[in-house]
XYZ file of C-alpha atoms in Angstrom:
381
model
C 0.000 0.000 0.000
C 1.509 3.296 -1.120
C -1.483 5.616 -0.520
C -4.261 6.039 2.017
C -7.439 8.090 2.380
C -7.688 10.522 5.309
C -10.991 10.261 7.222
C -11.111 13.994 7.928
C -10.158 15.753 4.704
C -11.123 12.785 2.478
C -7.968 13.176 0.359
C -5.913 10.236 -0.826
C -2.322 10.847 0.187
C 0.976 8.936 0.262
C 1.497 6.797 3.380
C 4.408 9.074 4.297
C 1.785 11.727 5.145
C 0.405 9.553 7.986
C 1.893 8.909 11.402
C 2.468 5.335 12.532
C -0.206 3.721 14.772
C 0.125 0.164 16.021
C -3.579 -0.137 16.867
C -4.595 0.245 13.220
C -4.750 -2.763 10.914
C -2.438 -1.086 8.423
C -0.158 0.378 11.138
C -0.994 3.960 10.160
C -3.015 6.728 11.798
C -6.618 7.346 10.725
C -5.892 10.952 9.787
C -3.111 12.573 7.771
C -0.466 14.555 9.595
C -2.060 17.909 8.746
C -5.501 16.898 10.047
C -3.964 15.138 13.019
C -2.269 18.400 13.978
C -5.554 20.315 13.715
C -7.311 17.780 15.954
C -4.557 17.905 18.612
C -4.459 21.697 18.518
C -8.215 21.965 18.915
C -8.216 19.574 21.889
C -5.280 21.292 23.589
C -6.681 24.799 23.137
C -10.079 23.690 24.395
C -8.558 22.411 27.637
C -6.509 25.564 28.124
C -9.580 27.736 27.517
C -11.441 25.902 30.296
C -8.506 26.725 32.591
C -8.708 30.381 31.546
C -5.304 30.370 29.894
C -4.342 31.767 26.511
C -2.015 30.118 24.027
C -0.521 31.259 20.766
C -2.335 30.657 17.524
C -1.901 27.235 15.976
C 0.870 27.099 13.400
C 0.234 24.393 10.853
C 3.079 22.020 10.248
C 5.159 23.283 7.350
C 6.264 20.971 4.594
C 10.066 20.980 4.865
C 12.052 19.633 1.878
C 14.788 17.074 2.340
C 18.025 18.613 3.621
C 16.180 21.617 5.071
C 14.975 22.455 8.589
C 12.486 24.895 10.080
C 13.691 27.388 12.720
C 10.780 28.242 15.070
C 12.369 31.502 16.217
C 12.901 33.268 12.901
C 10.129 31.116 11.306
C 12.291 30.359 8.301
C 13.133 27.117 6.505
C 16.910 26.895 6.164
C 19.547 24.457 5.038
C 20.564 21.953 7.744
C 24.131 23.275 7.525
C 22.896 26.492 9.153
C 21.989 24.565 12.320
C 24.416 23.479 15.010
C 24.705 19.916 16.291
C 22.792 18.570 19.285
C 23.341 14.886 20.049
C 20.440 14.795 22.499
C 17.902 15.296 19.697
C 16.814 12.601 17.294
C 17.756 14.702 14.266
C 21.196 15.465 15.713
C 20.597 19.171 15.074
C 19.810 22.085 17.376
C 16.285 23.476 17.527
C 17.253 26.946 16.284
C 19.543 28.080 13.492
C 22.937 29.388 14.581
C 22.067 33.131 14.745
C 18.849 32.411 16.657
C 20.602 29.897 18.902
C 23.177 32.543 19.877
C 20.407 35.011 20.675
C 18.526 32.465 22.809
C 21.668 31.558 24.772
C 22.537 35.243 25.313
C 19.024 35.961 26.572
C 19.185 32.959 28.895
C 22.518 34.088 30.358
C 21.175 37.596 30.842
C 18.043 36.409 32.643
C 19.672 33.733 34.807
C 23.160 35.136 35.431
C 22.913 38.828 34.630
C 25.231 38.710 31.606
C 28.003 36.858 29.800
C 30.812 37.911 32.172
C 28.933 36.855 35.279
C 28.101 33.518 33.643
C 31.752 32.819 32.808
C 32.948 33.877 36.277
C 30.487 31.480 37.907
C 31.348 28.710 35.460
C 35.148 28.980 35.678
C 35.867 30.320 39.145
C 32.673 30.063 41.203
C 32.542 33.813 41.924
C 30.156 36.551 40.889
C 30.932 39.812 39.124
C 30.065 41.725 42.307
C 32.560 39.673 44.327
C 35.287 40.351 41.767
C 34.559 44.097 41.887
C 34.851 44.045 45.661
C 38.189 42.245 45.465
C 39.460 44.826 42.973
C 38.375 47.643 45.311
C 40.101 45.870 48.207
C 43.327 45.880 46.154
C 43.019 49.563 45.343
C 42.191 48.734 41.721
C 45.761 47.684 40.919
C 47.358 44.308 40.145
C 48.787 42.936 43.402
C 51.982 41.677 41.729
C 53.247 44.497 39.517
C 51.332 47.349 41.240
C 51.294 49.154 37.880
C 48.438 47.973 35.668
C 44.713 47.810 36.464
C 43.466 44.550 37.981
C 41.155 42.911 35.429
C 41.850 39.171 35.292
C 40.799 36.615 37.913
C 43.712 34.404 38.920
C 43.172 30.993 40.509
C 45.250 28.070 41.668
C 45.285 25.315 39.055
C 45.923 22.843 41.870
C 42.995 23.703 44.166
C 40.799 25.738 41.796
C 40.443 28.498 44.426
C 40.577 32.159 43.428
C 43.732 33.921 44.620
C 43.494 37.579 43.578
C 42.808 39.831 40.569
C 45.814 40.477 38.318
C 46.627 42.380 35.158
C 46.864 40.570 31.827
C 50.673 40.410 31.751
C 51.159 39.108 35.290
C 48.425 36.525 34.855
C 49.993 35.326 31.610
C 53.516 35.405 33.059
C 52.537 33.068 35.904
C 51.142 30.649 33.365
C 54.345 30.701 31.308
C 56.340 29.804 34.434
C 53.758 27.131 35.367
C 53.194 28.801 38.767
C 56.657 27.601 39.838
C 58.117 29.988 42.463
C 61.580 28.426 42.256
C 61.892 29.170 38.520
C 60.532 32.692 39.053
C 63.321 33.403 41.561
C 65.901 31.836 39.247
C 64.698 34.187 36.511
C 65.093 37.182 38.858
C 68.697 36.194 39.635
C 69.330 35.571 35.933
C 68.173 39.086 35.024
C 70.445 40.579 37.702
C 73.373 38.568 36.266
C 74.031 36.856 39.573
C 72.753 33.358 38.839
C 74.663 30.189 37.949
C 74.536 30.953 34.231
C 76.144 34.385 34.711
C 78.923 32.834 36.837
C 79.599 30.266 34.137
C 79.769 32.992 31.490
C 82.287 34.938 33.579
C 84.473 31.847 33.816
C 84.313 31.217 30.057
C 84.587 34.720 28.568
C 85.188 37.013 31.539
C 81.786 38.746 31.287
C 78.182 37.707 32.071
C 76.907 38.903 28.667
C 78.268 39.257 25.139
C 77.311 40.519 21.706
C 75.061 43.537 21.303
C 75.221 46.524 18.935
C 78.586 47.737 20.318
C 80.417 44.526 19.508
C 81.283 45.637 15.983
C 83.408 48.484 17.392
C 85.556 46.576 19.880
C 85.713 43.190 18.117
C 86.117 43.639 14.342
C 86.641 39.866 13.777
C 83.421 38.662 15.369
C 81.787 38.021 12.001
C 82.459 34.657 10.364
C 85.446 35.030 8.006
C 85.109 34.270 4.307
C 82.934 35.421 1.471
C 80.705 32.336 1.410
C 77.004 32.814 2.018
C 75.714 32.078 5.538
C 72.354 30.860 6.758
C 69.394 33.200 7.217
C 69.673 32.609 10.974
C 73.279 33.831 10.888
C 72.323 37.206 9.410
C 69.301 37.508 11.707
C 71.471 36.923 14.795
C 74.148 39.291 13.531
C 71.710 42.109 12.842
C 69.515 41.807 15.940
C 71.846 40.567 18.689
C 75.403 41.210 17.518
C 76.301 37.511 17.473
C 76.611 34.996 14.673
C 75.566 31.410 14.144
C 78.836 30.087 15.577
C 78.310 32.132 18.758
C 74.805 30.706 19.166
C 76.092 27.132 18.739
C 78.861 27.768 21.279
C 76.355 29.166 23.777
C 74.007 26.233 23.255
C 76.890 23.822 23.886
C 77.874 25.757 27.009
C 74.311 25.367 28.339
C 74.239 21.650 27.403
C 71.230 22.376 25.208
C 69.062 23.432 28.154
C 67.440 26.707 29.169
C 69.781 29.072 31.047
C 67.048 29.744 33.621
C 65.075 26.606 34.432
C 67.670 24.120 33.053
C 64.735 21.833 32.358
C 63.494 22.612 28.831
C 65.415 22.852 25.530
C 66.983 26.266 24.891
C 65.448 27.679 21.714
C 65.370 31.479 22.008
C 68.121 34.086 22.286
C 67.497 36.261 25.342
C 68.963 39.732 25.430
C 68.910 42.886 27.536
C 66.460 45.283 25.907
C 68.348 48.279 27.322
C 71.884 47.404 26.146
C 71.166 44.817 23.452
C 73.695 42.383 24.993
C 72.902 38.672 24.917
C 72.419 37.026 28.328
C 71.849 33.446 27.196
C 69.489 31.018 25.502
C 66.114 30.340 27.099
C 63.173 28.038 26.547
C 59.893 29.385 25.197
C 58.184 29.486 28.603
C 60.962 31.320 30.458
C 61.661 33.727 27.599
C 57.986 34.670 27.181
C 57.322 34.700 30.922
C 60.144 37.160 31.603
C 58.837 39.414 28.843
C 55.310 39.384 30.241
C 56.661 40.173 33.702
C 58.538 43.096 32.123
C 62.080 41.680 32.628
C 61.790 43.056 36.166
C 63.464 41.098 39.015
C 61.201 42.745 41.604
C 58.084 41.628 39.738
C 59.457 38.108 39.400
C 60.214 37.806 43.117
C 56.832 39.270 44.024
C 55.218 36.759 41.661
C 57.094 33.914 43.371
C 55.917 35.053 46.812
C 52.403 35.512 45.436
C 52.258 31.899 44.234
C 53.471 30.693 47.637
C 50.910 32.862 49.454
C 53.511 35.140 51.020
C 52.723 38.333 49.128
C 49.118 39.194 49.994
C 48.338 39.407 53.704
C 45.286 40.360 55.717
C 46.018 42.805 58.541
C 43.816 44.394 61.172
C 42.814 48.051 61.009
C 42.487 50.531 63.856
C 38.695 50.232 63.852
C 38.819 46.465 64.349
C 38.293 45.555 60.701
C 40.702 44.039 58.186
C 42.379 45.105 54.955
C 44.967 43.805 52.501
C 48.702 44.353 52.672
C 50.775 43.678 49.557
C 54.135 45.344 50.332
C 56.830 45.490 52.988
C 56.741 48.051 54.547
C 52.973 47.791 54.896
C 50.595 50.306 53.308
C 46.850 50.276 52.670
C 46.415 49.690 48.883
C 43.197 51.722 48.870
C 45.078 54.851 50.034
C 47.803 54.810 47.354
C 46.956 56.960 44.308
C 47.418 55.737 40.761
C 51.148 55.761 39.940
C 52.128 56.333 43.558
C 53.627 52.913 44.236
C 57.241 53.629 43.231
C 58.589 54.281 46.744
C 56.874 51.224 48.245
C 57.780 49.160 45.185
C 61.516 49.792 45.512
C 61.531 49.153 49.277
C 59.570 45.948 48.801
C 61.978 44.837 46.082
C 64.959 45.241 48.404
C 63.175 43.293 51.127
C 62.327 40.343 48.872
C 65.797 40.244 47.359
C 67.385 39.952 50.818
C 64.761 37.620 52.302
C 64.622 33.972 51.323
C 61.279 32.114 51.409
C 62.165 30.174 54.570
C 63.392 33.254 56.458
C 59.880 34.234 57.434
C 56.875 32.011 58.026
C 53.616 33.792 57.168
C 50.152 32.381 57.627
C 48.645 33.560 54.339
C 44.875 33.104 53.928
C 43.219 32.092 50.663
C 39.944 33.681 49.574
C 37.209 31.024 49.333
C 33.988 33.071 49.051
C 31.608 35.427 50.836
C 29.222 34.832 53.705
C 25.558 35.937 53.831
C 26.310 39.554 54.752
C 28.855 39.892 51.947
C 32.018 39.659 54.071
C 34.924 37.876 52.378
C 35.793 34.481 53.868
C 39.376 33.216 53.894
C 40.708 29.761 54.748
């Protein structure tokens, strides 16, 4: 049987126009899909009318060609490629087309979470936008590590998942490049001050902790490779940018046994140089080289970042009125009272303190922010 007559409209239609029904002898419904929809709609709207409730007007089922799909939001039949995937549905496609789906999701986030940012904060860190704003105000609006840039990025421990503080983009990225390792951060600070193991080895080998740079051509006229033969592109790049040649780079790599001059753990791939003098300090891995750049090649920032990761940088101290506030420097100062750009004096004093103080010289009980109680007060563990 390829056709059947509908009892309502009386038309003879293909069997594909009838729903399946096990109770029927032929396994098909008594009415075609269009009439079946009208019957269901009439019954449903009658029941809702008795309850005193209004419903939208009945929309007759549209005939959708093969490879097309109807979007109920924009009420348009579109190609299936314009719909996202949804494994939970029988068709494997989302209910709405992509533009409408994005609008529905945005509206849902706005109604339930108050916006996209609040949704992401709750999803990733378990905090609200209001809690983040309060933490920023508690810090005086400045990144607790560098004390220079505005605090905009939530930083959390990848080990515990707990929020630590609010940082600037560079400090947050720099911690990630160093894998939150305080030991490597301090090694990088010593490396920049030319007082680490790599600098001592360079002094033994060549009598100076750095070499190359723009001035090399004046005091060492034979530093270029002799001969008229063509060199590699890397050779000319090194010569122009760092004042060394390919042979110098190979010698330095051999001196470092192929490992990073800072962490001594990853392969050395990048030439690191002093941006002020242009002199080459050594070869570093991608993480250490990028991390130092994001932390502004500043030893003070690196040591503060190391103490921050260990929980020794940010402290909670009592105020005269019996409350509490943050302290992020030694000597102590209320971050909320320091004007924008007024951290230089405290920054330099704090840098001297952290350079002279090793991590085990002072035991500090540093709390970690875990949330807020009912009255909005921050709770620390």
